[in-house]
Short mmCIF file of C-alpha atoms and ligand atoms in Angstrom, two decimals:
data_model
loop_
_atom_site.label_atom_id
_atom_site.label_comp_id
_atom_site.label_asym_id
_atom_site.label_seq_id
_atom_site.Cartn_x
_atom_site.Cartn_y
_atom_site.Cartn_z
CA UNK U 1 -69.21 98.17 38.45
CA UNK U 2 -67.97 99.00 35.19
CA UNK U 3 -67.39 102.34 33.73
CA UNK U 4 -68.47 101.60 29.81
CA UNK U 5 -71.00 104.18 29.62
CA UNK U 6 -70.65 107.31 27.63
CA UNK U 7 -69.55 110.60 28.48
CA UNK U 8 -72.22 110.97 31.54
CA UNK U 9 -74.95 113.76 30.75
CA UNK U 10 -75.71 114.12 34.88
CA UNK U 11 -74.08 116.78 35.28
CA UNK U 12 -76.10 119.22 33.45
CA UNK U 13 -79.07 118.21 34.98
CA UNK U 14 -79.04 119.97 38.91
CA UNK U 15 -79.26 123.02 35.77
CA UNK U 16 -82.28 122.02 34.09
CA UNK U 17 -84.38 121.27 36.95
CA UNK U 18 -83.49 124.98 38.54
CA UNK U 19 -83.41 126.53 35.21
CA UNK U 20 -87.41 124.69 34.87
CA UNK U 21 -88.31 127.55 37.25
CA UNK U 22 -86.17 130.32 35.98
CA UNK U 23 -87.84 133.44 35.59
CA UNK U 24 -87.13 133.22 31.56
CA UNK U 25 -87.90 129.82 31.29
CA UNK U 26 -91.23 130.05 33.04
CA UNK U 27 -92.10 132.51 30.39
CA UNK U 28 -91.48 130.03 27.65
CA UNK U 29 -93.88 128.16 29.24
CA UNK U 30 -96.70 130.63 29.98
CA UNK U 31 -96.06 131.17 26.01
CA UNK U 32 -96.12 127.50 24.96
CA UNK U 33 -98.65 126.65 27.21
CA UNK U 34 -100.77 129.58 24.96
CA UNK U 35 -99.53 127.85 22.25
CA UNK U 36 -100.68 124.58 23.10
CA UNK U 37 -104.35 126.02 23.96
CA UNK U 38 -104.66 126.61 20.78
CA UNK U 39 -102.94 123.45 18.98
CA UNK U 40 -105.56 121.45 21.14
CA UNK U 41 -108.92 123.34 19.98
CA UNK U 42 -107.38 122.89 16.46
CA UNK U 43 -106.56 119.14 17.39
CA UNK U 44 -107.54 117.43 20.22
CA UNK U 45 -106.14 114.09 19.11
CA UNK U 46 -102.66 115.21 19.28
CA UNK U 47 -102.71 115.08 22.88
CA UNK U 48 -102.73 112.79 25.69
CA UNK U 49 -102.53 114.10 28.91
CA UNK U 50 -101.66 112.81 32.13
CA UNK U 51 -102.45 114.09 36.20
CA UNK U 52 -103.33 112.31 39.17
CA UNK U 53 -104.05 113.13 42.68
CA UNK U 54 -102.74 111.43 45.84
CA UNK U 55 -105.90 109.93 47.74
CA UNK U 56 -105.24 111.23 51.39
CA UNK U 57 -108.62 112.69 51.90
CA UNK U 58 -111.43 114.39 50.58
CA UNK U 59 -111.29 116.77 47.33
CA UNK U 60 -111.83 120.32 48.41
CA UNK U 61 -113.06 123.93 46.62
CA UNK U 62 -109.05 124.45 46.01
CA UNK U 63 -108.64 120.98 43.92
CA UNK U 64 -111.64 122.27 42.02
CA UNK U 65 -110.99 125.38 40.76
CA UNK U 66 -106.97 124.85 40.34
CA UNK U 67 -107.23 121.87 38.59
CA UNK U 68 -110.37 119.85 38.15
CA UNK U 69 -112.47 121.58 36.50
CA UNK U 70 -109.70 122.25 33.76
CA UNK U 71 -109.56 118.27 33.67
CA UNK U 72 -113.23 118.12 32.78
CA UNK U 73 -112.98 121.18 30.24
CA UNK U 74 -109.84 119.06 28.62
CA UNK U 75 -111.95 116.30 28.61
CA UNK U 76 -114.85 117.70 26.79
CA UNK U 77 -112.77 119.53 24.40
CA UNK U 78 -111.87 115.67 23.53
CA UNK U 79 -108.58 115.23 24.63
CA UNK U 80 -107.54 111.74 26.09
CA UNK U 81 -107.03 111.93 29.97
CA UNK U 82 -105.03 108.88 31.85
CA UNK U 83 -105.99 109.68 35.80
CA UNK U 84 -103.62 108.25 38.34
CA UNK U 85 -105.13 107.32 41.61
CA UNK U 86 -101.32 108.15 43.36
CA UNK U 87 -101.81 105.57 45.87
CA UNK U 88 -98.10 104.34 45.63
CA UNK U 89 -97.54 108.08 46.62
CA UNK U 90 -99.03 107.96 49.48
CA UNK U 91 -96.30 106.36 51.44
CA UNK U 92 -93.83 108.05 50.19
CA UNK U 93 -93.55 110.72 53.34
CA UNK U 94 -96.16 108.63 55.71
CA UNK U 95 -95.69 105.69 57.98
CA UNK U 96 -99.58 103.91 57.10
CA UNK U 97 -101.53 104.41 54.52
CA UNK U 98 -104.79 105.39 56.66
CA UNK U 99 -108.39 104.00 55.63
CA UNK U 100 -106.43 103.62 51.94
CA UNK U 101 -109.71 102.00 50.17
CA UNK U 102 -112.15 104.30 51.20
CA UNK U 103 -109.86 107.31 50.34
CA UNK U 104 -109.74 105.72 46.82
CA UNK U 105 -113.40 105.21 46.49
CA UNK U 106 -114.06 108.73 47.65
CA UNK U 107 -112.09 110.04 45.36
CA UNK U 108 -113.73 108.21 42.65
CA UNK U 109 -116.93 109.79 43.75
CA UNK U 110 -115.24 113.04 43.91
CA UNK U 111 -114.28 112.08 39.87
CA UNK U 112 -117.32 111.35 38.76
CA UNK U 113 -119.32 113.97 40.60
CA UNK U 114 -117.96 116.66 38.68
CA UNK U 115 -118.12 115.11 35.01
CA UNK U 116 -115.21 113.04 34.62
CA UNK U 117 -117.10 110.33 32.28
CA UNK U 118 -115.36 106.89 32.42
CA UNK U 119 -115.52 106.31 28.82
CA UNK U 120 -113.47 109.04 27.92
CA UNK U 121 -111.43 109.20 30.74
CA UNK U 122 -109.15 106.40 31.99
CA UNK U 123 -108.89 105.98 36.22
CA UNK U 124 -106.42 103.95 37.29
CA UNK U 125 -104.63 103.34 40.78
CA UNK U 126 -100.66 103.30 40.93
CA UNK U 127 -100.55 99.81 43.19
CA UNK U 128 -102.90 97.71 40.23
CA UNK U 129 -100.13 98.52 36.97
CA UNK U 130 -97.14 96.55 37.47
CA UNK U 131 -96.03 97.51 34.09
CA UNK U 132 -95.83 101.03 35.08
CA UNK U 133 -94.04 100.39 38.19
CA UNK U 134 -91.64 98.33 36.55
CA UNK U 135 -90.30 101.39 34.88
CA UNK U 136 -88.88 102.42 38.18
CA UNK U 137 -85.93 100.29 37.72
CA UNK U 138 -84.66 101.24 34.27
CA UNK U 139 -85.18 105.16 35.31
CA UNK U 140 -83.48 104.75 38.44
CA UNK U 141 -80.43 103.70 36.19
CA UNK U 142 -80.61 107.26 34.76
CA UNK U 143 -80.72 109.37 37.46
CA UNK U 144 -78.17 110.04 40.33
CA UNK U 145 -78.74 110.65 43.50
CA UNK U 146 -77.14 113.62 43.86
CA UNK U 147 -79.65 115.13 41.14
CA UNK U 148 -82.82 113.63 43.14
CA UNK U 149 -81.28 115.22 46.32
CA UNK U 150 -81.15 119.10 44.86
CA UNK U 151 -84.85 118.58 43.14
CA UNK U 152 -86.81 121.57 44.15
CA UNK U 153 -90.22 119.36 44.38
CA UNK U 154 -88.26 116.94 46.86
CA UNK U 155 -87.13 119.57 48.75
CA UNK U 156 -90.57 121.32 49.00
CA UNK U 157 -91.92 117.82 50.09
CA UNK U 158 -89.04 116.81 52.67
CA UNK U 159 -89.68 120.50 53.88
CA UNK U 160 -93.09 119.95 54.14
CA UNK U 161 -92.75 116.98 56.54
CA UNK U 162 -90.92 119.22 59.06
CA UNK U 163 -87.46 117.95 58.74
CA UNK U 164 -88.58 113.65 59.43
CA UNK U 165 -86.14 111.89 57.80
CA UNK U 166 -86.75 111.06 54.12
CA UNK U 167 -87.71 108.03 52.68
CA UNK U 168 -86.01 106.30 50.04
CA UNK U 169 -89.59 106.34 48.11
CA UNK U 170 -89.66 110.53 48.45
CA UNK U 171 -86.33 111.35 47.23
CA UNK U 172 -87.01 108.89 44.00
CA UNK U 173 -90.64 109.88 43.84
CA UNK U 174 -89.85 112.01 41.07
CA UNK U 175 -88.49 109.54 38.90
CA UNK U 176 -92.21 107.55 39.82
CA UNK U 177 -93.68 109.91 38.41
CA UNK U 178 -92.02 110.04 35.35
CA UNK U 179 -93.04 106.56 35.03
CA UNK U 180 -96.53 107.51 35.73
CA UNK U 181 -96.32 110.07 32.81
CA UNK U 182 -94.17 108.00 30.12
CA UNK U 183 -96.10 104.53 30.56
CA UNK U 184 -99.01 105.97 29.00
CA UNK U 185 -97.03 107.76 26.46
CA UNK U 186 -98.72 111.13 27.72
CA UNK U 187 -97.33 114.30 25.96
CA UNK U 188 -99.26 117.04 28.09
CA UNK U 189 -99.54 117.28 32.10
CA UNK U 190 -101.16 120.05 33.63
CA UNK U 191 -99.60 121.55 36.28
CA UNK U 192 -98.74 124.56 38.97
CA UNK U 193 -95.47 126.57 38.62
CA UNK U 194 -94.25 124.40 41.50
CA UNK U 195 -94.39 121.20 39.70
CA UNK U 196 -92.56 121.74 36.64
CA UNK U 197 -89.84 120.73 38.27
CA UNK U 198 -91.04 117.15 37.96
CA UNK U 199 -92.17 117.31 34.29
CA UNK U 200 -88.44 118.38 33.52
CA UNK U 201 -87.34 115.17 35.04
CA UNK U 202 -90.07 112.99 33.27
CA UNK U 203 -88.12 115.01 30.13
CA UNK U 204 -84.83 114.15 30.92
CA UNK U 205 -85.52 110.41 31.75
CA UNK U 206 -87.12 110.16 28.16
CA UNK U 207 -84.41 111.77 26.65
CA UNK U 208 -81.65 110.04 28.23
CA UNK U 209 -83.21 106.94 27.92
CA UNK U 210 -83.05 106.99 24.65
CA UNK U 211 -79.69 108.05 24.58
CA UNK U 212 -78.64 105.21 26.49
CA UNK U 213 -80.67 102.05 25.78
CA UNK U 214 -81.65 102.99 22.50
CA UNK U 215 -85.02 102.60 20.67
CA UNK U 216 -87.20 99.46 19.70
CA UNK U 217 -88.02 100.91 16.54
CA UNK U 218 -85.30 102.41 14.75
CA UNK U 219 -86.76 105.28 13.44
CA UNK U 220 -88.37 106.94 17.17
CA UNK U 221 -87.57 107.31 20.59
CA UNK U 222 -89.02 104.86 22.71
CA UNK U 223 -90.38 107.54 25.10
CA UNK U 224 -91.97 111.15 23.78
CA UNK U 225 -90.83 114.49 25.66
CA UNK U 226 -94.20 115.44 27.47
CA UNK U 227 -94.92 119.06 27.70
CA UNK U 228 -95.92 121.68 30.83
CA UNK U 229 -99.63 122.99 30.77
CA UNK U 230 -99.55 125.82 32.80
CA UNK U 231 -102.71 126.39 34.36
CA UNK U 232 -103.68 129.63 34.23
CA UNK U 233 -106.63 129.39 37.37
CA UNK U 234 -106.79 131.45 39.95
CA UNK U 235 -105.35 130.63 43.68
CA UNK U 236 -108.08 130.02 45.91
CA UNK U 237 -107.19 130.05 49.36
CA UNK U 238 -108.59 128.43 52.40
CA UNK U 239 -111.13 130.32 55.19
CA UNK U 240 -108.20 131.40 56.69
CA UNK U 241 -106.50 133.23 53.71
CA UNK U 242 -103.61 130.85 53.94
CA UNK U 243 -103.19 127.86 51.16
CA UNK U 244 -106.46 125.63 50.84
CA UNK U 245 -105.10 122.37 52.72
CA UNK U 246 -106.18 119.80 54.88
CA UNK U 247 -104.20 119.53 57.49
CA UNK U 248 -104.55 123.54 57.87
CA UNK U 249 -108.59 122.92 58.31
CA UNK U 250 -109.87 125.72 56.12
CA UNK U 251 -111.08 123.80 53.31
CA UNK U 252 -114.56 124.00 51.53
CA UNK U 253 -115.05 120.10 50.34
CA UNK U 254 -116.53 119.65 47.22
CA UNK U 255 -118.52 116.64 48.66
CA UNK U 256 -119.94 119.01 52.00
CA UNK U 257 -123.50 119.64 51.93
CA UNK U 258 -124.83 122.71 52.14
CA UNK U 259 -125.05 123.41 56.12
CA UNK U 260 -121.63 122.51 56.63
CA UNK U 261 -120.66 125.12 53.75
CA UNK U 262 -122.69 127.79 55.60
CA UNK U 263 -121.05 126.99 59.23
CA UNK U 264 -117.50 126.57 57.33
CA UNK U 265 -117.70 129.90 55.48
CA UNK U 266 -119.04 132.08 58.58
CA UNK U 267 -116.23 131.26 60.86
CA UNK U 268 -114.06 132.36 57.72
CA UNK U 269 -111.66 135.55 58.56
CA UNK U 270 -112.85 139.04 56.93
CA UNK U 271 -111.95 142.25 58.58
CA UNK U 272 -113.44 145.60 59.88
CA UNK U 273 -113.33 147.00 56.86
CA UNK U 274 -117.43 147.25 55.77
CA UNK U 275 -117.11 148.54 52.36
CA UNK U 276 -115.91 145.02 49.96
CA UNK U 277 -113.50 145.32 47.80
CA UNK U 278 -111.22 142.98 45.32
CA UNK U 279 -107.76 143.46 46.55
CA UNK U 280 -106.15 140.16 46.87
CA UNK U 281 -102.57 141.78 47.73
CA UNK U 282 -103.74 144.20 50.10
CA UNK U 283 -106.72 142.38 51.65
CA UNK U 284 -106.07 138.44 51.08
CA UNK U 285 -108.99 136.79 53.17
CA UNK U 286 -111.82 139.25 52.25
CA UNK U 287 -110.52 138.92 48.60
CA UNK U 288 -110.33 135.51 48.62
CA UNK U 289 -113.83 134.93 49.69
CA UNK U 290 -114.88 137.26 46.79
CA UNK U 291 -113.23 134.94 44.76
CA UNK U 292 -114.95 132.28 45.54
CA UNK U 293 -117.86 133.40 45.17
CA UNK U 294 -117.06 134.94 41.63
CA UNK U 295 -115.45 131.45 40.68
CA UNK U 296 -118.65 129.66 41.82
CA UNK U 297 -120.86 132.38 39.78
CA UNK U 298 -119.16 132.51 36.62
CA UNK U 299 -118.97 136.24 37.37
CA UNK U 300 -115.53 139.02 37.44
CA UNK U 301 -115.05 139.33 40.93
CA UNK U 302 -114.69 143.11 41.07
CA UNK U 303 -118.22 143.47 40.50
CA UNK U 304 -119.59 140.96 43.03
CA UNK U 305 -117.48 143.26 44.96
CA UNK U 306 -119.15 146.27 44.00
CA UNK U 307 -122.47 144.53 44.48
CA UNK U 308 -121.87 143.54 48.16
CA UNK U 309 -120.61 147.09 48.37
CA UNK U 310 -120.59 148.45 52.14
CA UNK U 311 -122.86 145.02 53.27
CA UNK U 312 -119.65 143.88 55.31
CA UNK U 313 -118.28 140.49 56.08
CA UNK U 314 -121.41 138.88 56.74
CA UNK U 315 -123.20 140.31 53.38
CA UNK U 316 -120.21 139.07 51.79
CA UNK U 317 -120.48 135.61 53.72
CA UNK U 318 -124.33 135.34 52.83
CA UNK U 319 -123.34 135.72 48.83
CA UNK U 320 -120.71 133.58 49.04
CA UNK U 321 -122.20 130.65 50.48
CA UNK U 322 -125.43 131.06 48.14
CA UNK U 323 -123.07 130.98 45.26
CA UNK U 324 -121.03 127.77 46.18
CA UNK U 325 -123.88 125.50 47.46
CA UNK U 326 -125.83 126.38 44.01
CA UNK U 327 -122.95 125.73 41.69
CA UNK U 328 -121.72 122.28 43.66
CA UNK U 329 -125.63 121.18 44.42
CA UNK U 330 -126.17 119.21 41.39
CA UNK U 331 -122.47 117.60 42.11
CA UNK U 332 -123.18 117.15 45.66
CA UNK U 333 -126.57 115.42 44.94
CA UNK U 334 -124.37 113.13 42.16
CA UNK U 335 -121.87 112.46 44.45
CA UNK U 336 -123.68 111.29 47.23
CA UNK U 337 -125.54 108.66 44.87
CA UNK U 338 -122.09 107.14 43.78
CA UNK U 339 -121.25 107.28 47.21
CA UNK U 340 -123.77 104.62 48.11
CA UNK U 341 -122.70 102.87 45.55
CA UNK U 342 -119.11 101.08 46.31
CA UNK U 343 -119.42 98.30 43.76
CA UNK U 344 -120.08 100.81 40.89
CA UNK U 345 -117.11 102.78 41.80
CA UNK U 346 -115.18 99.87 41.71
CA UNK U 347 -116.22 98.71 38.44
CA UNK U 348 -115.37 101.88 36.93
CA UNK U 349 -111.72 101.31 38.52
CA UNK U 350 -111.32 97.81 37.04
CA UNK U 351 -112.21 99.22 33.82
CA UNK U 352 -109.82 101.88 34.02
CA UNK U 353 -106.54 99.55 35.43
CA UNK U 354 -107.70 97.18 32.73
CA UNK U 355 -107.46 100.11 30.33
CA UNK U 356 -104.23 101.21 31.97
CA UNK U 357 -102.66 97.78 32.08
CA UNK U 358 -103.07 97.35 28.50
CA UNK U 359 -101.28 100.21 27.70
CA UNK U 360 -98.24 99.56 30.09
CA UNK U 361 -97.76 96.28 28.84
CA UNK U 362 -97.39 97.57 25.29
CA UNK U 363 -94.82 99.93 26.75
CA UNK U 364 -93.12 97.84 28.68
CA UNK U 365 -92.68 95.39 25.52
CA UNK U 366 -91.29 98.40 23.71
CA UNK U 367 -88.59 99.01 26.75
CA UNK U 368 -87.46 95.56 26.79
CA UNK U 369 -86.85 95.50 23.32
CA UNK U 370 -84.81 98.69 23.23
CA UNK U 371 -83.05 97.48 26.14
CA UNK U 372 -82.24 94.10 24.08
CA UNK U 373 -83.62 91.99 27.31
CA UNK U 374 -86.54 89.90 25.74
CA UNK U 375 -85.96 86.10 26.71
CA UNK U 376 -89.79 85.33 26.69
N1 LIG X 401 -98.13 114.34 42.84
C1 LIG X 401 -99.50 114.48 42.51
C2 LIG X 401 -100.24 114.91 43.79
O1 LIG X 401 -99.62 115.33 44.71
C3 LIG X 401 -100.12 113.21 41.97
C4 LIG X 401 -99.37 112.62 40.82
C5 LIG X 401 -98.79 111.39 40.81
C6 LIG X 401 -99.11 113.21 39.54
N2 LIG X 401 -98.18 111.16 39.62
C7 LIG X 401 -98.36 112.26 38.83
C8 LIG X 401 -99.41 114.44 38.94
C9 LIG X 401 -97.88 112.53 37.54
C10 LIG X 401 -98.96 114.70 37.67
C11 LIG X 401 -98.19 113.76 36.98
O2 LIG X 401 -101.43 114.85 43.90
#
């Protein structure tokens, strides 16, 4: 190998993916992401944004309320949303990928249910752009291992896994998901404090490819620097008061009907405590269920409090599950119809890679020509 390359900016980098979630630079972000609010009510068409979801199982009440519903506000508010069904991801810390096509379709349903429309909002899955994942290669040339290795989000996952040894796929997935975030030329991801490690390494592949390869059209980069949205949702937690997670089984699943819901929520933890209260540091589970059940009303969850006042946990049950299973009912009842319907879900995916395709073709035109290797 030669050494022709300039002065090597790597070195900075371990920095700016630990400084991402620095106390002061999270607070530039909680301000930008303010900012930003208010650049996209003034115009939406500035924006495109990109997010995805992994499909290993069935959305749940924690997906909804962290996340989704801020995708179909976003949406409505008319800002262009690229959707990646991660399925690429999948394998990058499992051995299979389980029952892989009816994890996608569910998801789908899970999409749609809540008011993701289609037309305005382009679904893809990872596996169907070859564009996109062709952008692997010339990233990988611009990040070192040794950078991948101290990533917080890789560590968090490899953590996560309980110490199996990682895959080649995990410690690069980063870098994946830069290319899932610069193929569509997205300048906006919404995300959780924990991820912004990522987006800073979707910003420093842009930026250094550019630096290195140069630009296809001499007057911009060939890759914009996407920007944090820092959600600003509430953390609902699972039954249990611990995180909302599958593999934990304390999830509320946004496609459950209404039974289940009731039988999920009254094995949920409360305490002896009779009089209710909204104290989510000194009483997490009770808390958290009033959460819920403010989230699913619309209302401030210190007065749903005061309202169940000394009812107890199973007052406190009884409002709870009446409040989700009449907000998600009209969703539930839409998602069961599209559901049935397997062919329509897939037509709405073909739609979407075609969409998606398109776009990573462009792109990839644009990289080849910065990077002088067009033979066609
Ligand atoms: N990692 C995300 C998840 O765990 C899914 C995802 C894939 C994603 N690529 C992305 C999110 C790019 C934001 C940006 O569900």
């Amino acid at each position: 190998m030669t050494t022709d390359t300039q002065a090597s900016p790597h070195d900075a980098v371990g920095d700016s993916l630990a400084e991402a979630t620095s106390d002061a630079s999270l607070q530039r972000t909680v301000a930008r992401s303010a900012q930003i609010e208010q650049e996209i009510t003034a115009d939406p068409a500035r924006f495109r944004v990109l997010t995805g979801d992994r499909p290993t199982g069935n959305l749940h009440l924690g997906h909804y309320f962290g996340t989704l519903a801020n995708r179909v506000a976003l949406q409505r508010r008319g800002v262009d949303t690229f959707l990646v069904v991660a399925d690429y991801q999948v394998i990058a810390d499992r051995d299979g990928v389980g029952p892989i096509r009816e994890r996608v379709l569910s998801l789908m349903a899970d999409y749609l249910a809540i008011g993701l429309d289609p037309e305005r909002t382009t679904i893809f899955t990872h596996s169907s752009i070859p564009e996109l994942n062709q952008l692997m290669l010339p990233f990988l040339s611009l990040v070192t291992d040794a950078e991948l290795r101290r990533n917080p989000t890789v560590k968090a996952e490899a953590d996560a896994t309980g110490g199996r040894p990682m895959s080649g796929l995990l410690l690069t997935y980063p870098v994946h998901q830069a290319a899932d975030i610069l193929f569509c030329n997205a300048n906006l991801v919404p995300v959780g404090k924990d991820q912004l490690p990522h987006l800073e390494q979707a910003r420093v592949v842009a930026r250094r490819f550019d630096e290195r390869y140069g630009r296809a059209q001499s007057d911009r980069p060939v890759f914009r620097a996407p920007e944090a949205l820092l959600s600003g949702a509430a953390n609902l937690l699972g039954t249990d008061g611990h995180k909302m997670s599958k593999s934990r089984h304390n999830t509320i699943e946004i496609g459950m009907d209404a039974d289940t819901t009731a039988a999920v929520l009254k094995k949920a933890v409360t305490d002896s405590d009779r009089q209710i209260t909204y104290d989510p540091a000194g009483r997490p589970e009770v808390s958290n269920l009033v959460l819920l059940a403010a989230l699913a009303s619309g209302r401030d969850p210190h007065e749903v409090a005061a309202e169940i006042g000394d009812g107890g946990g199973g007052a406190l049950k009884r409002v709870v599950t009446e409040a989700v299973n009449e907000q998600f009912a009209p969703i539930r009842a839409r998602r069961t119809e599209l559901a049935d319907d397997p062919a329509y879900l897939q037509q709405i995916l073909t739609q979407g890679n075609a969409r998606a395709g398109e776009v990573a073709r462009q792109t990839l035109d644009q990289v080849r020509a910065a990077m002088r290797m067009q033979y066609a």
